[in-house]
């Protein structure tokens, strides 16, 4: 099961960076600018958000294997549909469907990994999310190469093939049996704590983090051009960011310690400082700056998932879906807002939006830490 989780998140990583990695080909084929690019990135996050939230109640109630297989096939179907698109709306619709499938199986995998050993949930989740990071590190140059040679459709088809393979592997993998107590609690409709105020800071932190991550990778080529660098440097910066995330997650595993919401607060403050330094200097060291941001934020999302899983055990999948769904909402709003501001007043405005996300992450972590169970 853990092997499937790692492979699933490896494929998931390619979805997270597919817009930024193929941005040049998408721009040439569809005639879009920053706002259009942000819209496509937002379409992925919109689908992810719907998928992760919808998966929560179903994962709490029904066997996980058929749900997982169906979700992986939906992700593949969405990519094939997007590859056939001839305008930004058709491509965006396909990306939304692909995101929906990927988000659905993300909630399934997060839930199953957290259930295997709740006391060691952070380390296991950091490990499987590191696989997503590795996928996002390796995907950009490959997807950029395919899209440059044959158009963005070829890159979309390659990702779709990966999800078909993942569905086949899921069909032969033995998933943990759903506990009868969990079924009873889900059927009774209990779990009021999931809707409690204690979940809101975690949702805010998730929205801030995913929104920042999505916008930063989507706008990387544009940031490179603003610094008189080639678009290829922007694609390299995407890989550098995810390589930094991978290093941060592996570093957390080496530490061998647990963590709480205070980790989110510290990471948000450090990322704000790093962005401020980037504004004060310049963009010539774009890859280095992206890598440093990735390292600082590396363990944020898996720790966020682990904290949520422990605090809401009675409806774990539903709570995880809501927190991850809030992240996807941030992934919809932040790229759109950053692109809109950037097209109107310049990339300095986009930079301000990114700094605001880091500050919100720190605030969400601080509030969640204050409201942690005694």
Short mmCIF file of C-alpha atoms in Angstrom, two decimals:
data_model
loop_
_atom_site.label_atom_id
_atom_site.label_comp_id
_atom_site.label_asym_id
_atom_site.label_seq_id
_atom_site.Cartn_x
_atom_site.Cartn_y
_atom_site.Cartn_z
CA UNK A 1 0.00 0.00 0.00
CA UNK A 2 2.78 2.44 0.83
CA UNK A 3 4.45 1.69 -2.52
CA UNK A 4 1.21 2.56 -4.33
CA UNK A 5 0.93 5.75 -2.26
CA UNK A 6 4.42 6.80 -3.30
CA UNK A 7 3.72 6.06 -6.99
CA UNK A 8 0.36 7.84 -6.78
CA UNK A 9 1.92 10.99 -5.41
CA UNK A 10 4.73 10.75 -7.98
CA UNK A 11 2.08 10.97 -10.72
CA UNK A 12 0.21 13.64 -8.74
CA UNK A 13 3.31 15.86 -8.87
CA UNK A 14 3.13 16.10 -12.65
CA UNK A 15 -0.39 17.58 -12.49
CA UNK A 16 0.78 20.30 -10.13
CA UNK A 17 3.34 21.67 -12.60
CA UNK A 18 1.80 20.83 -15.96
CA UNK A 19 0.64 24.39 -16.72
CA UNK A 20 3.93 26.09 -15.88
CA UNK A 21 5.96 23.40 -17.63
CA UNK A 22 4.03 23.74 -20.90
CA UNK A 23 3.34 27.47 -20.59
CA UNK A 24 5.32 28.46 -23.69
CA UNK A 25 3.50 25.93 -25.91
CA UNK A 26 0.13 26.81 -24.38
CA UNK A 27 0.79 30.50 -25.01
CA UNK A 28 1.73 29.87 -28.66
CA UNK A 29 -1.21 27.54 -29.33
CA UNK A 30 -3.93 29.39 -27.43
CA UNK A 31 -2.65 32.98 -27.56
CA UNK A 32 -2.84 33.57 -23.79
CA UNK A 33 -0.96 35.87 -21.44
CA UNK A 34 -0.46 35.93 -17.68
CA UNK A 35 -4.17 36.00 -16.92
CA UNK A 36 -4.87 33.06 -19.23
CA UNK A 37 -2.00 31.08 -17.74
CA UNK A 38 -3.27 31.82 -14.26
CA UNK A 39 -6.73 30.73 -15.38
CA UNK A 40 -5.45 27.33 -16.54
CA UNK A 41 -3.56 26.84 -13.27
CA UNK A 42 -6.74 27.82 -11.44
CA UNK A 43 -8.69 25.23 -13.48
CA UNK A 44 -6.39 22.48 -12.20
CA UNK A 45 -6.86 23.66 -8.63
CA UNK A 46 -10.62 23.97 -9.07
CA UNK A 47 -10.77 20.33 -10.10
CA UNK A 48 -8.43 19.32 -7.29
CA UNK A 49 -10.63 21.13 -4.80
CA UNK A 50 -13.80 19.44 -5.95
CA UNK A 51 -12.08 16.04 -5.96
CA UNK A 52 -10.53 16.21 -2.51
CA UNK A 53 -13.74 17.44 -0.86
CA UNK A 54 -16.04 14.99 -2.66
CA UNK A 55 -13.73 12.09 -1.80
CA UNK A 56 -13.89 12.70 1.96
CA UNK A 57 -17.39 11.38 2.83
CA UNK A 58 -17.11 8.58 0.26
CA UNK A 59 -13.72 7.46 1.61
CA UNK A 60 -15.20 7.40 5.14
CA UNK A 61 -18.01 5.09 3.97
CA UNK A 62 -16.99 2.84 1.07
CA UNK A 63 -14.13 0.49 0.06
CA UNK A 64 -11.20 2.51 -1.19
CA UNK A 65 -9.79 0.38 -4.04
CA UNK A 66 -12.60 0.88 -6.62
CA UNK A 67 -12.72 4.57 -5.70
CA UNK A 68 -8.98 4.88 -6.29
CA UNK A 69 -9.02 3.09 -9.65
CA UNK A 70 -11.94 5.19 -10.91
CA UNK A 71 -10.28 8.43 -9.80
CA UNK A 72 -7.00 7.63 -11.59
CA UNK A 73 -8.89 6.84 -14.82
CA UNK A 74 -10.84 10.11 -14.56
CA UNK A 75 -7.52 11.99 -14.26
CA UNK A 76 -6.28 10.30 -17.44
CA UNK A 77 -9.53 11.04 -19.28
CA UNK A 78 -9.36 14.72 -18.34
CA UNK A 79 -5.83 15.05 -19.71
CA UNK A 80 -6.82 13.43 -22.99
CA UNK A 81 -9.78 15.80 -23.21
CA UNK A 82 -7.56 18.81 -22.48
CA UNK A 83 -5.05 17.73 -25.11
CA UNK A 84 -7.80 17.89 -27.75
CA UNK A 85 -8.79 21.43 -26.74
CA UNK A 86 -8.42 24.30 -29.22
CA UNK A 87 -9.08 27.23 -26.88
CA UNK A 88 -8.41 28.12 -23.27
CA UNK A 89 -11.89 27.08 -22.11
CA UNK A 90 -11.67 23.58 -23.60
CA UNK A 91 -8.17 23.00 -22.26
CA UNK A 92 -9.20 24.40 -18.88
CA UNK A 93 -12.18 22.04 -18.71
CA UNK A 94 -9.95 19.04 -19.38
CA UNK A 95 -7.48 20.17 -16.74
CA UNK A 96 -10.32 20.59 -14.24
CA UNK A 97 -11.48 17.01 -14.84
CA UNK A 98 -7.91 15.75 -14.50
CA UNK A 99 -7.50 17.70 -11.28
CA UNK A 100 -10.77 16.28 -9.96
CA UNK A 101 -9.55 12.71 -10.43
CA UNK A 102 -6.14 13.45 -8.94
CA UNK A 103 -7.65 15.27 -5.96
CA UNK A 104 -10.03 12.38 -5.30
CA UNK A 105 -7.29 9.80 -5.02
CA UNK A 106 -5.12 12.24 -3.04
CA UNK A 107 -7.69 12.22 -0.23
CA UNK A 108 -7.87 8.42 -0.38
CA UNK A 109 -4.09 8.06 -0.09
CA UNK A 110 -3.77 10.71 2.65
CA UNK A 111 -6.45 8.94 4.68
CA UNK A 112 -5.06 5.44 4.28
CA UNK A 113 -1.47 6.48 5.08
CA UNK A 114 -2.62 8.37 8.19
CA UNK A 115 -4.70 5.39 9.35
CA UNK A 116 -1.85 2.89 9.04
CA UNK A 117 -0.04 4.43 12.02
CA UNK A 118 -1.53 7.71 13.37
CA UNK A 119 1.34 8.25 15.83
CA UNK A 120 3.87 8.27 12.99
CA UNK A 121 1.62 10.01 10.49
CA UNK A 122 3.94 13.01 9.94
CA UNK A 123 6.91 10.94 8.80
CA UNK A 124 4.86 8.64 6.56
CA UNK A 125 2.99 11.56 5.00
CA UNK A 126 6.18 13.54 4.51
CA UNK A 127 7.64 10.50 2.76
CA UNK A 128 4.74 10.01 0.32
CA UNK A 129 4.44 13.74 -0.31
CA UNK A 130 8.16 13.76 -1.07
CA UNK A 131 7.26 11.48 -3.97
CA UNK A 132 4.92 14.20 -5.28
CA UNK A 133 7.80 16.62 -4.97
CA UNK A 134 10.08 14.29 -6.91
CA UNK A 135 7.45 14.06 -9.65
CA UNK A 136 7.26 17.84 -9.81
CA UNK A 137 11.06 18.07 -9.99
CA UNK A 138 11.41 15.57 -12.82
CA UNK A 139 8.31 16.55 -14.82
CA UNK A 140 9.01 20.15 -15.95
CA UNK A 141 12.01 19.51 -18.23
CA UNK A 142 10.37 16.40 -19.70
CA UNK A 143 7.01 18.09 -20.25
CA UNK A 144 8.69 21.21 -21.65
CA UNK A 145 10.73 19.08 -24.07
CA UNK A 146 7.63 17.20 -25.28
CA UNK A 147 5.56 20.37 -25.65
CA UNK A 148 8.34 22.21 -27.48
CA UNK A 149 8.82 19.39 -29.94
CA UNK A 150 5.20 18.37 -30.58
CA UNK A 151 2.91 20.83 -28.80
CA UNK A 152 1.27 20.76 -25.38
CA UNK A 153 -1.02 17.84 -26.37
CA UNK A 154 1.91 15.43 -26.42
CA UNK A 155 2.85 16.38 -22.85
CA UNK A 156 -0.76 15.93 -21.72
CA UNK A 157 -0.91 12.47 -23.33
CA UNK A 158 2.27 11.38 -21.56
CA UNK A 159 0.79 12.32 -18.17
CA UNK A 160 -2.47 10.55 -19.06
CA UNK A 161 -0.58 7.32 -19.78
CA UNK A 162 0.98 7.51 -16.33
CA UNK A 163 -2.43 7.70 -14.67
CA UNK A 164 -3.68 4.69 -16.65
CA UNK A 165 -0.73 2.68 -15.33
CA UNK A 166 -1.50 3.92 -11.82
CA UNK A 167 -5.11 2.75 -12.12
CA UNK A 168 -3.94 -0.70 -13.18
CA UNK A 169 -1.59 -0.93 -10.19
CA UNK A 170 -4.37 0.20 -7.87
CA UNK A 171 -6.58 -2.58 -9.16
CA UNK A 172 -4.15 -5.25 -7.98
CA UNK A 173 -3.17 -3.60 -4.67
CA UNK A 174 -4.73 -4.66 -1.39
CA UNK A 175 -6.18 -1.65 0.43
CA UNK A 176 -6.72 -1.65 4.22
CA UNK A 177 -10.21 -2.72 5.22
CA UNK A 178 -12.55 0.09 6.25
CA UNK A 179 -13.14 -0.22 10.00
CA UNK A 180 -16.74 -1.02 10.93
CA UNK A 181 -16.62 1.61 13.69
CA UNK A 182 -15.69 4.22 11.17
CA UNK A 183 -18.59 3.13 8.96
CA UNK A 184 -20.99 3.43 11.89
CA UNK A 185 -19.77 6.90 12.81
CA UNK A 186 -19.99 8.04 9.21
CA UNK A 187 -23.46 6.63 8.74
CA UNK A 188 -24.74 8.26 11.90
CA UNK A 189 -23.68 11.69 10.65
CA UNK A 190 -21.63 12.40 13.76
CA UNK A 191 -18.42 14.37 13.57
CA UNK A 192 -19.52 17.85 14.49
CA UNK A 193 -15.91 18.71 15.33
CA UNK A 194 -15.06 18.61 11.63
CA UNK A 195 -17.20 21.68 11.13
CA UNK A 196 -15.89 23.38 14.28
CA UNK A 197 -13.94 26.57 14.44
CA UNK A 198 -10.74 24.63 15.13
CA UNK A 199 -10.64 23.53 11.48
CA UNK A 200 -10.69 27.07 10.06
CA UNK A 201 -7.05 28.04 10.79
CA UNK A 202 -5.88 24.81 9.17
CA UNK A 203 -8.03 25.57 6.13
CA UNK A 204 -6.60 29.10 5.92
CA UNK A 205 -3.04 27.80 6.13
CA UNK A 206 -3.80 25.25 3.40
CA UNK A 207 -5.32 27.87 1.10
CA UNK A 208 -2.33 30.15 1.56
CA UNK A 209 0.26 27.43 0.96
CA UNK A 210 -1.33 25.80 -2.10
CA UNK A 211 -2.21 29.17 -3.61
CA UNK A 212 1.39 30.30 -3.25
CA UNK A 213 2.79 27.06 -4.68
CA UNK A 214 0.41 27.09 -7.66
CA UNK A 215 0.96 30.74 -8.55
CA UNK A 216 4.73 30.61 -8.14
CA UNK A 217 5.13 27.67 -10.52
CA UNK A 218 2.60 29.00 -13.05
CA UNK A 219 4.29 32.40 -13.29
CA UNK A 220 7.91 31.19 -13.21
CA UNK A 221 8.56 31.69 -16.97
CA UNK A 222 7.05 35.19 -16.80
CA UNK A 223 9.21 36.03 -13.79
CA UNK A 224 12.27 34.88 -15.74
CA UNK A 225 11.37 37.15 -18.67
CA UNK A 226 10.91 40.08 -16.28
CA UNK A 227 14.47 39.56 -15.09
CA UNK A 228 15.78 39.46 -18.69
CA UNK A 229 16.21 35.70 -18.48
CA UNK A 230 15.07 33.04 -20.93
CA UNK A 231 11.78 31.16 -20.40
CA UNK A 232 13.94 28.05 -20.00
CA UNK A 233 15.36 29.58 -16.82
CA UNK A 234 11.79 29.85 -15.55
CA UNK A 235 11.17 26.15 -16.22
CA UNK A 236 14.44 25.36 -14.44
CA UNK A 237 13.24 27.48 -11.51
CA UNK A 238 10.10 25.32 -11.25
CA UNK A 239 12.28 22.25 -10.90
CA UNK A 240 14.49 24.11 -8.41
CA UNK A 241 11.46 24.98 -6.27
CA UNK A 242 10.28 21.38 -6.18
CA UNK A 243 13.82 20.15 -5.61
CA UNK A 244 13.93 22.49 -2.61
CA UNK A 245 10.62 21.05 -1.41
CA UNK A 246 12.06 17.57 -1.78
CA UNK A 247 15.18 18.52 0.18
CA UNK A 248 13.04 20.08 2.91
CA UNK A 249 10.91 16.96 3.21
CA UNK A 250 13.88 14.62 3.26
CA UNK A 251 15.52 16.88 5.85
CA UNK A 252 12.43 16.55 8.04
CA UNK A 253 12.63 12.75 7.73
CA UNK A 254 16.27 12.85 8.80
CA UNK A 255 15.31 14.88 11.87
CA UNK A 256 13.04 12.01 12.93
CA UNK A 257 10.80 14.24 15.04
CA UNK A 258 7.12 15.10 15.25
CA UNK A 259 5.77 18.54 14.49
CA UNK A 260 2.68 20.64 15.03
CA UNK A 261 1.00 23.79 13.81
CA UNK A 262 3.86 25.95 15.11
CA UNK A 263 5.94 24.54 12.23
CA UNK A 264 3.48 26.15 9.79
CA UNK A 265 3.86 29.53 11.47
CA UNK A 266 7.67 29.42 11.34
CA UNK A 267 7.72 28.30 7.70
CA UNK A 268 5.38 31.14 6.70
CA UNK A 269 7.56 33.74 8.38
CA UNK A 270 10.76 32.37 6.82
CA UNK A 271 9.16 32.31 3.36
CA UNK A 272 8.05 35.93 3.80
CA UNK A 273 11.62 36.87 4.65
CA UNK A 274 12.97 34.97 1.65
CA UNK A 275 10.56 36.75 -0.72
CA UNK A 276 11.50 40.10 0.76
CA UNK A 277 15.17 39.40 0.13
CA UNK A 278 14.31 38.41 -3.45
CA UNK A 279 12.56 41.74 -4.05
CA UNK A 280 15.45 43.65 -2.50
CA UNK A 281 18.05 41.93 -4.68
CA UNK A 282 17.06 40.85 -8.22
CA UNK A 283 15.93 37.85 -10.24
CA UNK A 284 19.27 36.81 -11.73
CA UNK A 285 19.56 34.03 -9.15
CA UNK A 286 16.00 32.86 -9.88
CA UNK A 287 16.68 29.14 -9.51
CA UNK A 288 18.54 29.61 -6.23
CA UNK A 289 15.72 31.71 -4.79
CA UNK A 290 13.05 29.23 -5.83
CA UNK A 291 15.08 26.38 -4.34
CA UNK A 292 15.42 28.21 -1.02
CA UNK A 293 11.68 28.85 -0.88
CA UNK A 294 11.02 25.19 -1.56
CA UNK A 295 13.34 24.08 1.23
CA UNK A 296 11.67 26.38 3.75
CA UNK A 297 8.18 25.18 2.82
CA UNK A 298 9.05 21.53 2.24
CA UNK A 299 7.30 19.88 5.17
CA UNK A 300 4.36 22.31 5.43
CA UNK A 301 1.63 20.45 3.58
CA UNK A 302 2.24 16.91 4.91
CA UNK A 303 2.46 18.30 8.46
CA UNK A 304 -0.81 20.15 7.84
CA UNK A 305 -2.42 16.88 6.73
CA UNK A 306 -1.00 14.95 9.71
CA UNK A 307 -2.22 17.57 12.22
CA UNK A 308 -5.70 17.47 10.68
CA UNK A 309 -5.82 13.66 10.67
CA UNK A 310 -5.00 13.49 14.39
CA UNK A 311 -7.40 16.21 15.50
CA UNK A 312 -10.46 14.80 13.70
CA UNK A 313 -10.20 10.99 13.89
CA UNK A 314 -13.96 10.39 13.91
CA UNK A 315 -14.34 11.70 10.33
CA UNK A 316 -10.74 11.72 9.20
CA UNK A 317 -11.25 11.60 5.44
CA UNK A 318 -13.94 14.31 5.54
CA UNK A 319 -11.71 16.63 7.55
CA UNK A 320 -8.75 15.97 5.27
CA UNK A 321 -10.92 16.64 2.24
CA UNK A 322 -12.05 19.99 3.63
CA UNK A 323 -8.52 21.12 4.47
CA UNK A 324 -7.14 19.99 1.11
CA UNK A 325 -10.18 21.52 -0.59
CA UNK A 326 -9.42 24.86 1.04
CA UNK A 327 -5.93 24.52 -0.41
CA UNK A 328 -7.35 23.99 -3.87
CA UNK A 329 -9.57 27.06 -3.44
CA UNK A 330 -6.41 29.00 -2.72
CA UNK A 331 -4.92 27.45 -5.83
CA UNK A 332 -7.85 28.84 -7.83
CA UNK A 333 -7.94 32.35 -6.35
CA UNK A 334 -4.26 33.19 -5.92
CA UNK A 335 -3.12 32.51 -9.54
CA UNK A 336 -6.15 34.39 -10.84
CA UNK A 337 -5.52 37.33 -8.52
CA UNK A 338 -1.77 37.30 -9.11
CA UNK A 339 -2.25 37.19 -12.89
CA UNK A 340 -4.87 39.91 -12.88
CA UNK A 341 -2.76 42.22 -10.73
CA UNK A 342 0.35 41.41 -12.76
CA UNK A 343 -1.29 42.19 -16.09
CA UNK A 344 -2.51 45.57 -14.78
CA UNK A 345 0.28 46.98 -12.62
CA UNK A 346 3.25 44.73 -13.34
CA UNK A 347 4.91 41.74 -11.72
CA UNK A 348 5.65 43.73 -8.56
CA UNK A 349 1.95 43.41 -7.77
CA UNK A 350 2.10 39.64 -8.30
CA UNK A 351 5.03 39.52 -5.90
CA UNK A 352 2.96 41.33 -3.25
CA UNK A 353 0.19 38.73 -3.64
CA UNK A 354 2.74 35.95 -3.05
CA UNK A 355 4.07 37.66 0.09
CA UNK A 356 0.50 37.96 1.38
CA UNK A 357 0.09 34.19 1.02
CA UNK A 358 3.16 33.54 3.17
CA UNK A 359 1.89 35.89 5.87
CA UNK A 360 -1.51 34.15 5.86
CA UNK A 361 0.24 30.79 6.24
CA UNK A 362 2.08 32.10 9.30
CA UNK A 363 -1.12 33.53 10.79
CA UNK A 364 -3.07 30.31 10.19
CA UNK A 365 -0.32 28.29 11.85
CA UNK A 366 -0.26 30.60 14.86
CA UNK A 367 -4.04 30.39 15.33
CA UNK A 368 -4.09 26.61 14.90
CA UNK A 369 -1.29 26.26 17.44
CA UNK A 370 -3.20 28.32 20.02
CA UNK A 371 -6.33 26.20 19.53
CA UNK A 372 -4.59 22.82 19.65
CA UNK A 373 -6.14 20.27 22.06
CA UNK A 374 -4.49 20.18 25.46
#
